[in-house]
Amino acid sequence: DLAEKAKNAQCNSHVYTDDESDKKAAVKLVGDGNISPESKFRLDADVKYYLSKTPYRFVPMTEAQAAKVNSRIGRGQAFSDLLSPRQNEMAAAVKKDVKGRENLIGVPIEKAWNLN
């Protein structure tokens, strides 16, 4: 079930739901104080905030990779295992010189590779 997958992925600090059976399951996972109605959920204005503050914003990534990398940066966790060898090589080069590089957050990976 979705709640168990979130728990296993360590993405379960808060649950937004209006469904009573979901609420009961969520209490076991996140505690009663970490459940809110769906109407309280708000998207961040900058969904890749942490990534955007690092040189990794210049490395081509898929949307899924960028989201996972952003999450790990925000939690202070290592993330090089989420990138391919080629992406890690590019990240090393980017860290040495960011001048003249384009922010690639949100750019489709196929297009982003052609920009570098």
mmCIF file of N, CA and C in Angstrom:
data_model
loop_
_atom_site.group_PDB
_atom_site.id
_atom_site.type_symbol
_atom_site.label_atom_id
_atom_site.label_comp_id
_atom_site.label_asym_id
_atom_site.label_seq_id
_atom_site.Cartn_x
_atom_site.Cartn_y
_atom_site.Cartn_z
ATOM 1 N N ASP A 1 0.829 -1.187 0.000
ATOM 2 C CA ASP A 1 0.000 0.000 0.000
ATOM 3 C C ASP A 1 0.871 1.248 0.000
ATOM 4 N N LEU A 2 0.319 2.377 -0.376
ATOM 5 C CA LEU A 2 1.070 3.605 -0.556
ATOM 6 C C LEU A 2 1.760 4.073 0.726
ATOM 7 N N ALA A 3 1.065 3.972 1.838
ATOM 8 C CA ALA A 3 1.648 4.418 3.108
ATOM 9 C C ALA A 3 2.886 3.612 3.465
ATOM 10 N N GLU A 4 2.852 2.313 3.236
ATOM 11 C CA GLU A 4 4.021 1.467 3.517
ATOM 12 C C GLU A 4 5.175 1.804 2.585
ATOM 13 N N LYS A 5 4.876 2.067 1.313
ATOM 14 C CA LYS A 5 5.930 2.458 0.363
ATOM 15 C C LYS A 5 6.570 3.772 0.805
ATOM 16 N N ALA A 6 5.754 4.703 1.261
ATOM 17 C CA ALA A 6 6.283 5.980 1.738
ATOM 18 C C ALA A 6 7.162 5.776 2.963
ATOM 19 N N LYS A 7 6.744 4.915 3.846
ATOM 20 C CA LYS A 7 7.536 4.624 5.043
ATOM 21 C C LYS A 7 8.883 4.023 4.648
ATOM 22 N N ASN A 8 8.870 3.074 3.742
ATOM 23 C CA ASN A 8 10.108 2.429 3.309
ATOM 24 C C ASN A 8 11.042 3.403 2.600
ATOM 25 N N ALA A 9 10.475 4.396 1.923
ATOM 26 C CA ALA A 9 11.279 5.396 1.221
ATOM 27 C C ALA A 9 11.614 6.596 2.115
ATOM 28 N N GLN A 10 11.208 6.543 3.362
ATOM 29 C CA GLN A 10 11.407 7.623 4.331
ATOM 30 C C GLN A 10 10.789 8.935 3.853
ATOM 31 N N CYS A 11 9.595 8.833 3.289
ATOM 32 C CA CYS A 11 8.853 10.004 2.799
ATOM 33 C C CYS A 11 7.525 10.129 3.523
ATOM 34 N N ASN A 12 7.505 9.835 4.778
ATOM 35 C CA ASN A 12 6.217 9.761 5.464
ATOM 36 C C ASN A 12 6.174 10.587 6.744
ATOM 37 N N SER A 13 6.648 11.807 6.702
ATOM 38 C CA SER A 13 6.633 12.600 7.922
ATOM 39 C C SER A 13 5.277 13.238 8.201
ATOM 40 N N HIS A 14 4.455 13.393 7.165
ATOM 41 C CA HIS A 14 3.142 14.003 7.330
ATOM 42 C C HIS A 14 2.194 13.417 6.287
ATOM 43 N N VAL A 15 0.939 13.267 6.654
ATOM 44 C CA VAL A 15 -0.060 12.705 5.743
ATOM 45 C C VAL A 15 -1.222 13.686 5.613
ATOM 46 N N TYR A 16 -1.644 13.903 4.360
ATOM 47 C CA TYR A 16 -2.803 14.749 4.065
ATOM 48 C C TYR A 16 -3.882 13.859 3.473
ATOM 49 N N THR A 17 -4.973 13.705 4.197
ATOM 50 C CA THR A 17 -6.060 12.855 3.712
ATOM 51 C C THR A 17 -7.373 13.249 4.377
ATOM 52 N N ASP A 18 -8.462 12.951 3.673
ATOM 53 C CA ASP A 18 -9.800 13.124 4.230
ATOM 54 C C ASP A 18 -10.462 11.772 4.466
ATOM 55 N N ASP A 19 -9.830 10.721 4.017
ATOM 56 C CA ASP A 19 -10.371 9.373 4.110
ATOM 57 C C ASP A 19 -10.118 8.796 5.509
ATOM 58 N N GLU A 20 -11.180 8.358 6.167
ATOM 59 C CA GLU A 20 -11.063 7.862 7.545
ATOM 60 C C GLU A 20 -10.183 6.616 7.664
ATOM 61 N N SER A 21 -10.285 5.698 6.711
ATOM 62 C CA SER A 21 -9.449 4.495 6.795
ATOM 63 C C SER A 21 -7.979 4.842 6.570
ATOM 64 N N ASP A 22 -7.706 5.817 5.692
ATOM 65 C CA ASP A 22 -6.332 6.281 5.496
ATOM 66 C C ASP A 22 -5.799 6.952 6.756
ATOM 67 N N LYS A 23 -6.657 7.703 7.429
ATOM 68 C CA LYS A 23 -6.244 8.372 8.664
ATOM 69 C C LYS A 23 -5.837 7.351 9.723
ATOM 70 N N LYS A 24 -6.623 6.289 9.849
ATOM 71 C CA LYS A 24 -6.304 5.258 10.840
ATOM 72 C C LYS A 24 -4.967 4.601 10.541
ATOM 73 N N ALA A 25 -4.723 4.309 9.273
ATOM 74 C CA ALA A 25 -3.441 3.708 8.884
ATOM 75 C C ALA A 25 -2.298 4.696 9.099
ATOM 76 N N ALA A 26 -2.551 5.965 8.810
ATOM 77 C CA ALA A 26 -1.512 6.984 8.925
ATOM 78 C C ALA A 26 -1.098 7.226 10.371
ATOM 79 N N VAL A 27 -2.040 7.129 11.301
ATOM 80 C CA VAL A 27 -1.719 7.330 12.713
ATOM 81 C C VAL A 27 -0.623 6.366 13.148
ATOM 82 N N LYS A 28 -0.681 5.142 12.654
ATOM 83 C CA LYS A 28 0.325 4.142 13.009
ATOM 84 C C LYS A 28 1.701 4.505 12.446
ATOM 85 N N LEU A 29 1.718 5.196 11.302
ATOM 86 C CA LEU A 29 2.979 5.520 10.642
ATOM 87 C C LEU A 29 3.589 6.844 11.086
ATOM 88 N N VAL A 30 2.756 7.878 11.238
ATOM 89 C CA VAL A 30 3.296 9.216 11.496
ATOM 90 C C VAL A 30 2.800 9.837 12.796
ATOM 91 N N GLY A 31 1.872 9.191 13.475
ATOM 92 C CA GLY A 31 1.323 9.754 14.703
ATOM 93 C C GLY A 31 0.169 10.690 14.419
ATOM 94 N N ASP A 32 -0.679 10.858 15.399
ATOM 95 C CA ASP A 32 -1.920 11.621 15.242
ATOM 96 C C ASP A 32 -1.676 13.093 14.916
ATOM 97 N N GLY A 33 -0.581 13.678 15.422
ATOM 98 C CA GLY A 33 -0.309 15.092 15.212
ATOM 99 C C GLY A 33 0.234 15.431 13.836
ATOM 100 N N ASN A 34 0.491 14.430 13.026
ATOM 101 C CA ASN A 34 1.065 14.657 11.702
ATOM 102 C C ASN A 34 0.104 14.304 10.573
ATOM 103 N N ILE A 35 -1.181 14.469 10.826
ATOM 104 C CA ILE A 35 -2.213 14.201 9.827
ATOM 105 C C ILE A 35 -3.058 15.460 9.668
ATOM 106 N N SER A 36 -3.267 15.850 8.411
ATOM 107 C CA SER A 36 -4.045 17.061 8.118
ATOM 108 C C SER A 36 -5.029 16.781 6.998
ATOM 109 N N PRO A 37 -6.079 17.602 6.909
ATOM 110 C CA PRO A 37 -7.017 17.462 5.788
ATOM 111 C C PRO A 37 -6.317 17.789 4.464
ATOM 112 N N GLU A 38 -6.769 17.180 3.387
ATOM 113 C CA GLU A 38 -6.185 17.423 2.068
ATOM 114 C C GLU A 38 -6.199 18.907 1.714
ATOM 115 N N SER A 39 -7.201 19.637 2.184
ATOM 116 C CA SER A 39 -7.318 21.062 1.848
ATOM 117 C C SER A 39 -6.156 21.892 2.405
ATOM 118 N N LYS A 40 -5.421 21.365 3.365
ATOM 119 C CA LYS A 40 -4.287 22.085 3.961
ATOM 120 C C LYS A 40 -2.988 21.901 3.174
ATOM 121 N N PHE A 41 -2.978 20.966 2.226
ATOM 122 C CA PHE A 41 -1.768 20.693 1.453
ATOM 123 C C PHE A 41 -1.488 21.837 0.484
ATOM 124 N N ARG A 42 -0.236 22.297 0.443
ATOM 125 C CA ARG A 42 0.173 23.362 -0.474
ATOM 126 C C ARG A 42 1.489 22.956 -1.129
ATOM 127 N N LEU A 43 1.587 23.168 -2.438
ATOM 128 C CA LEU A 43 2.845 22.940 -3.144
ATOM 129 C C LEU A 43 3.822 24.052 -2.804
ATOM 130 N N ASP A 44 5.101 23.704 -2.732
ATOM 131 C CA ASP A 44 6.133 24.714 -2.548
ATOM 132 C C ASP A 44 6.206 25.591 -3.788
ATOM 133 N N ALA A 45 6.525 26.844 -3.598
ATOM 134 C CA ALA A 45 6.704 27.742 -4.735
ATOM 135 C C ALA A 45 7.916 27.328 -5.563
ATOM 136 N N ASP A 46 8.949 26.833 -4.898
ATOM 137 C CA ASP A 46 10.167 26.380 -5.573
ATOM 138 C C ASP A 46 10.366 24.918 -5.198
ATOM 139 N N VAL A 47 9.873 24.015 -6.031
ATOM 140 C CA VAL A 47 9.853 22.596 -5.676
ATOM 141 C C VAL A 47 11.227 21.945 -5.639
ATOM 142 N N LYS A 48 12.238 22.552 -6.222
ATOM 143 C CA LYS A 48 13.609 22.017 -6.179
ATOM 144 C C LYS A 48 14.519 23.028 -5.480
ATOM 145 N N TYR A 49 14.047 23.579 -4.381
ATOM 146 C CA TYR A 49 14.734 24.658 -3.677
ATOM 147 C C TYR A 49 16.176 24.299 -3.330
ATOM 148 N N TYR A 50 16.383 23.171 -2.676
ATOM 149 C CA TYR A 50 17.724 22.818 -2.207
ATOM 150 C C TYR A 50 18.670 22.585 -3.379
ATOM 151 N N LEU A 51 18.200 21.901 -4.383
ATOM 152 C CA LEU A 51 18.998 21.656 -5.581
ATOM 153 C C LEU A 51 19.384 22.973 -6.251
ATOM 154 N N SER A 52 18.464 23.921 -6.274
ATOM 155 C CA SER A 52 18.707 25.195 -6.957
ATOM 156 C C SER A 52 19.800 26.029 -6.293
ATOM 157 N N LYS A 53 20.160 25.693 -5.072
ATOM 158 C CA LYS A 53 21.185 26.439 -4.332
ATOM 159 C C LYS A 53 22.565 25.789 -4.453
ATOM 160 N N THR A 54 22.700 24.766 -5.299
ATOM 161 C CA THR A 54 23.964 24.048 -5.434
ATOM 162 C C THR A 54 24.426 24.038 -6.896
ATOM 163 N N PRO A 55 25.697 23.721 -7.137
ATOM 164 C CA PRO A 55 26.177 23.587 -8.521
ATOM 165 C C PRO A 55 25.515 22.436 -9.279
ATOM 166 N N TYR A 56 24.859 21.548 -8.570
ATOM 167 C CA TYR A 56 24.183 20.426 -9.234
ATOM 168 C C TYR A 56 23.026 20.895 -10.107
ATOM 169 N N ARG A 57 22.621 22.141 -9.959
ATOM 170 C CA ARG A 57 21.556 22.676 -10.823
ATOM 171 C C ARG A 57 22.008 22.748 -12.277
ATOM 172 N N PHE A 58 23.305 22.619 -12.512
ATOM 173 C CA PHE A 58 23.851 22.656 -13.859
ATOM 174 C C PHE A 58 24.059 21.268 -14.455
ATOM 175 N N VAL A 59 23.692 20.228 -13.716
ATOM 176 C CA VAL A 59 23.862 18.846 -14.170
ATOM 177 C C VAL A 59 22.525 18.346 -14.727
ATOM 178 N N PRO A 60 22.514 17.824 -15.950
ATOM 179 C CA PRO A 60 21.262 17.289 -16.499
ATOM 180 C C PRO A 60 20.735 16.134 -15.645
ATOM 181 N N MET A 61 19.451 16.184 -15.319
ATOM 182 C CA MET A 61 18.805 15.122 -14.536
ATOM 183 C C MET A 61 17.389 14.927 -15.038
ATOM 184 N N THR A 62 16.878 13.724 -14.829
ATOM 185 C CA THR A 62 15.457 13.502 -15.064
ATOM 186 C C THR A 62 14.688 14.202 -13.952
ATOM 187 N N GLU A 63 13.404 14.411 -14.151
ATOM 188 C CA GLU A 63 12.582 15.022 -13.101
ATOM 189 C C GLU A 63 12.635 14.202 -11.815
ATOM 190 N N ALA A 64 12.581 12.870 -11.964
ATOM 191 C CA ALA A 64 12.615 12.003 -10.782
ATOM 192 C C ALA A 64 13.952 12.130 -10.052
ATOM 193 N N GLN A 65 15.053 12.130 -10.806
ATOM 194 C CA GLN A 65 16.361 12.291 -10.182
ATOM 195 C C GLN A 65 16.450 13.625 -9.447
ATOM 196 N N ALA A 66 16.027 14.694 -10.102
ATOM 197 C CA ALA A 66 16.114 16.018 -9.496
ATOM 198 C C ALA A 66 15.301 16.081 -8.199
ATOM 199 N N ALA A 67 14.137 15.478 -8.193
ATOM 200 C CA ALA A 67 13.302 15.469 -6.985
ATOM 201 C C ALA A 67 13.982 14.688 -5.860
ATOM 202 N N LYS A 68 14.549 13.544 -6.191
ATOM 203 C CA LYS A 68 15.210 12.729 -5.164
ATOM 204 C C LYS A 68 16.483 13.402 -4.661
ATOM 205 N N VAL A 69 17.274 13.956 -5.579
ATOM 206 C CA VAL A 69 18.496 14.666 -5.183
ATOM 207 C C VAL A 69 18.137 15.849 -4.299
ATOM 208 N N ASN A 70 17.137 16.625 -4.684
ATOM 209 C CA ASN A 70 16.689 17.765 -3.893
ATOM 210 C C ASN A 70 16.304 17.339 -2.480
ATOM 211 N N SER A 71 15.577 16.253 -2.379
ATOM 212 C CA SER A 71 15.146 15.752 -1.076
ATOM 213 C C SER A 71 16.336 15.379 -0.204
ATOM 214 N N ARG A 72 17.282 14.684 -0.790
ATOM 215 C CA ARG A 72 18.463 14.272 -0.013
ATOM 216 C C ARG A 72 19.324 15.468 0.387
ATOM 217 N N ILE A 73 19.473 16.435 -0.506
ATOM 218 C CA ILE A 73 20.231 17.634 -0.143
ATOM 219 C C ILE A 73 19.561 18.309 1.046
ATOM 220 N N GLY A 74 18.243 18.416 1.006
ATOM 221 C CA GLY A 74 17.489 19.040 2.089
ATOM 222 C C GLY A 74 17.645 18.330 3.415
ATOM 223 N N ARG A 75 17.876 17.036 3.361
ATOM 224 C CA ARG A 75 18.058 16.252 4.594
ATOM 225 C C ARG A 75 19.527 16.058 4.941
ATOM 226 N N GLY A 76 20.426 16.638 4.127
ATOM 227 C CA GLY A 76 21.857 16.518 4.395
ATOM 228 C C GLY A 76 22.409 15.130 4.115
ATOM 229 N N GLN A 77 21.786 14.410 3.184
ATOM 230 C CA GLN A 77 22.201 13.042 2.872
ATOM 231 C C GLN A 77 22.967 12.993 1.554
ATOM 232 N N ALA A 78 23.828 11.989 1.426
ATOM 233 C CA ALA A 78 24.569 11.765 0.185
ATOM 234 C C ALA A 78 23.595 11.389 -0.931
ATOM 235 N N PHE A 79 23.946 11.728 -2.153
ATOM 236 C CA PHE A 79 23.034 11.441 -3.270
ATOM 237 C C PHE A 79 23.751 11.025 -4.545
ATOM 238 N N SER A 80 25.063 10.890 -4.531
ATOM 239 C CA SER A 80 25.781 10.558 -5.767
ATOM 240 C C SER A 80 25.341 9.212 -6.336
ATOM 241 N N ASP A 81 24.802 8.340 -5.482
ATOM 242 C CA ASP A 81 24.308 7.044 -5.952
ATOM 243 C C ASP A 81 23.072 7.184 -6.844
ATOM 244 N N LEU A 82 22.434 8.352 -6.823
ATOM 245 C CA LEU A 82 21.259 8.591 -7.664
ATOM 246 C C LEU A 82 21.639 9.028 -9.079
ATOM 247 N N LEU A 83 22.905 9.382 -9.273
ATOM 248 C CA LEU A 83 23.371 9.891 -10.556
ATOM 249 C C LEU A 83 24.179 8.834 -11.301
ATOM 250 N N SER A 84 24.169 8.942 -12.622
ATOM 251 C CA SER A 84 24.961 8.035 -13.453
ATOM 252 C C SER A 84 26.436 8.429 -13.346
ATOM 253 N N PRO A 85 27.341 7.551 -13.767
ATOM 254 C CA PRO A 85 28.758 7.921 -13.773
ATOM 255 C C PRO A 85 29.021 9.206 -14.574
ATOM 256 N N ARG A 86 28.355 9.344 -15.697
ATOM 257 C CA ARG A 86 28.535 10.537 -16.526
ATOM 258 C C ARG A 86 28.037 11.796 -15.805
ATOM 259 N N GLN A 87 26.913 11.680 -15.109
ATOM 260 C CA GLN A 87 26.402 12.824 -14.350
ATOM 261 C C GLN A 87 27.350 13.184 -13.208
ATOM 262 N N ASN A 88 27.908 12.180 -12.540
ATOM 263 C CA ASN A 88 28.853 12.449 -11.461
ATOM 264 C C ASN A 88 30.123 13.109 -11.995
ATOM 265 N N GLU A 89 30.577 12.696 -13.171
ATOM 266 C CA GLU A 89 31.738 13.337 -13.798
ATOM 267 C C GLU A 89 31.438 14.799 -14.102
ATOM 268 N N MET A 90 30.260 15.042 -14.654
ATOM 269 C CA MET A 90 29.877 16.413 -14.967
ATOM 270 C C MET A 90 29.773 17.240 -13.688
ATOM 271 N N ALA A 91 29.237 16.663 -12.634
ATOM 272 C CA ALA A 91 29.105 17.379 -11.362
ATOM 273 C C ALA A 91 30.479 17.800 -10.839
ATOM 274 N N ALA A 92 31.454 16.918 -10.961
ATOM 275 C CA ALA A 92 32.806 17.245 -10.516
ATOM 276 C C ALA A 92 33.372 18.412 -11.318
ATOM 277 N N ALA A 93 33.133 18.417 -12.623
ATOM 278 C CA ALA A 93 33.612 19.504 -13.478
ATOM 279 C C ALA A 93 32.882 20.804 -13.172
ATOM 280 N N VAL A 94 31.593 20.719 -12.960
ATOM 281 C CA VAL A 94 30.775 21.900 -12.683
ATOM 282 C C VAL A 94 31.218 22.561 -11.384
ATOM 283 N N LYS A 95 31.529 21.752 -10.381
ATOM 284 C CA LYS A 95 31.942 22.308 -9.084
ATOM 285 C C LYS A 95 33.199 23.160 -9.224
ATOM 286 N N LYS A 96 34.053 22.835 -10.185
ATOM 287 C CA LYS A 96 35.289 23.587 -10.396
ATOM 288 C C LYS A 96 35.035 24.917 -11.105
ATOM 289 N N ASP A 97 34.001 24.961 -11.947
ATOM 290 C CA ASP A 97 33.741 26.179 -12.721
ATOM 291 C C ASP A 97 32.270 26.244 -13.131
ATOM 292 N N VAL A 98 31.513 27.135 -12.501
ATOM 293 C CA VAL A 98 30.087 27.268 -12.810
ATOM 294 C C VAL A 98 29.813 28.434 -13.766
ATOM 295 N N LYS A 99 30.838 29.187 -14.094
ATOM 296 C CA LYS A 99 30.647 30.370 -14.941
ATOM 297 C C LYS A 99 30.086 29.989 -16.308
ATOM 298 N N GLY A 100 29.087 30.746 -16.736
ATOM 299 C CA GLY A 100 28.514 30.577 -18.064
ATOM 300 C C GLY A 100 27.626 29.363 -18.239
ATOM 301 N N ARG A 101 27.331 28.662 -17.181
ATOM 302 C CA ARG A 101 26.485 27.472 -17.281
ATOM 303 C C ARG A 101 25.021 27.847 -17.094
ATOM 304 N N GLU A 102 24.149 27.080 -17.723
ATOM 305 C CA GLU A 102 22.709 27.324 -17.650
ATOM 306 C C GLU A 102 22.081 26.433 -16.575
ATOM 307 N N ASN A 103 21.183 27.013 -15.793
ATOM 308 C CA ASN A 103 20.427 26.251 -14.806
ATOM 309 C C ASN A 103 19.570 25.232 -15.565
ATOM 310 N N LEU A 104 19.742 23.952 -15.253
ATOM 311 C CA LEU A 104 19.046 22.900 -15.988
ATOM 312 C C LEU A 104 17.864 22.290 -15.242
ATOM 313 N N ILE A 105 17.519 22.860 -14.105
ATOM 314 C CA ILE A 105 16.363 22.348 -13.369
ATOM 315 C C ILE A 105 15.113 22.562 -14.217
ATOM 316 N N GLY A 106 14.386 21.490 -14.456
ATOM 317 C CA GLY A 106 13.158 21.556 -15.239
ATOM 318 C C GLY A 106 13.361 21.415 -16.737
ATOM 319 N N VAL A 107 14.615 21.383 -17.185
ATOM 320 C CA VAL A 107 14.892 21.192 -18.611
ATOM 321 C C VAL A 107 14.892 19.694 -18.892
ATOM 322 N N PRO A 108 14.145 19.228 -19.868
ATOM 323 C CA PRO A 108 14.141 17.792 -20.175
ATOM 324 C C PRO A 108 15.580 17.293 -20.389
ATOM 325 N N ILE A 109 15.880 16.123 -19.842
ATOM 326 C CA ILE A 109 17.258 15.633 -19.839
ATOM 327 C C ILE A 109 17.844 15.530 -21.245
ATOM 328 N N GLU A 110 17.026 15.145 -22.226
ATOM 329 C CA GLU A 110 17.531 15.024 -23.593
ATOM 330 C C GLU A 110 18.028 16.388 -24.100
ATOM 331 N N LYS A 111 17.272 17.423 -23.835
ATOM 332 C CA LYS A 111 17.656 18.775 -24.245
ATOM 333 C C LYS A 111 18.839 19.258 -23.422
ATOM 334 N N ALA A 112 18.839 18.968 -22.128
ATOM 335 C CA ALA A 112 19.901 19.433 -21.230
ATOM 336 C C ALA A 112 21.268 18.896 -21.642
ATOM 337 N N TRP A 113 21.333 17.650 -22.064
ATOM 338 C CA TRP A 113 22.614 17.086 -22.503
ATOM 339 C C TRP A 113 23.142 17.829 -23.719
ATOM 340 N N ASN A 114 22.263 18.302 -24.570
ATOM 341 C CA ASN A 114 22.697 19.033 -25.767
ATOM 342 C C ASN A 114 23.172 20.446 -25.439
ATOM 343 N N LEU A 115 22.802 20.968 -24.272
ATOM 344 C CA LEU A 115 23.220 22.310 -23.874
ATOM 345 C C LEU A 115 24.616 22.308 -23.282
ATOM 346 N N ASN A 116 25.104 21.148 -22.881
ATOM 347 C CA ASN A 116 26.422 21.054 -22.230
ATOM 348 C C ASN A 116 27.473 20.510 -23.154
#
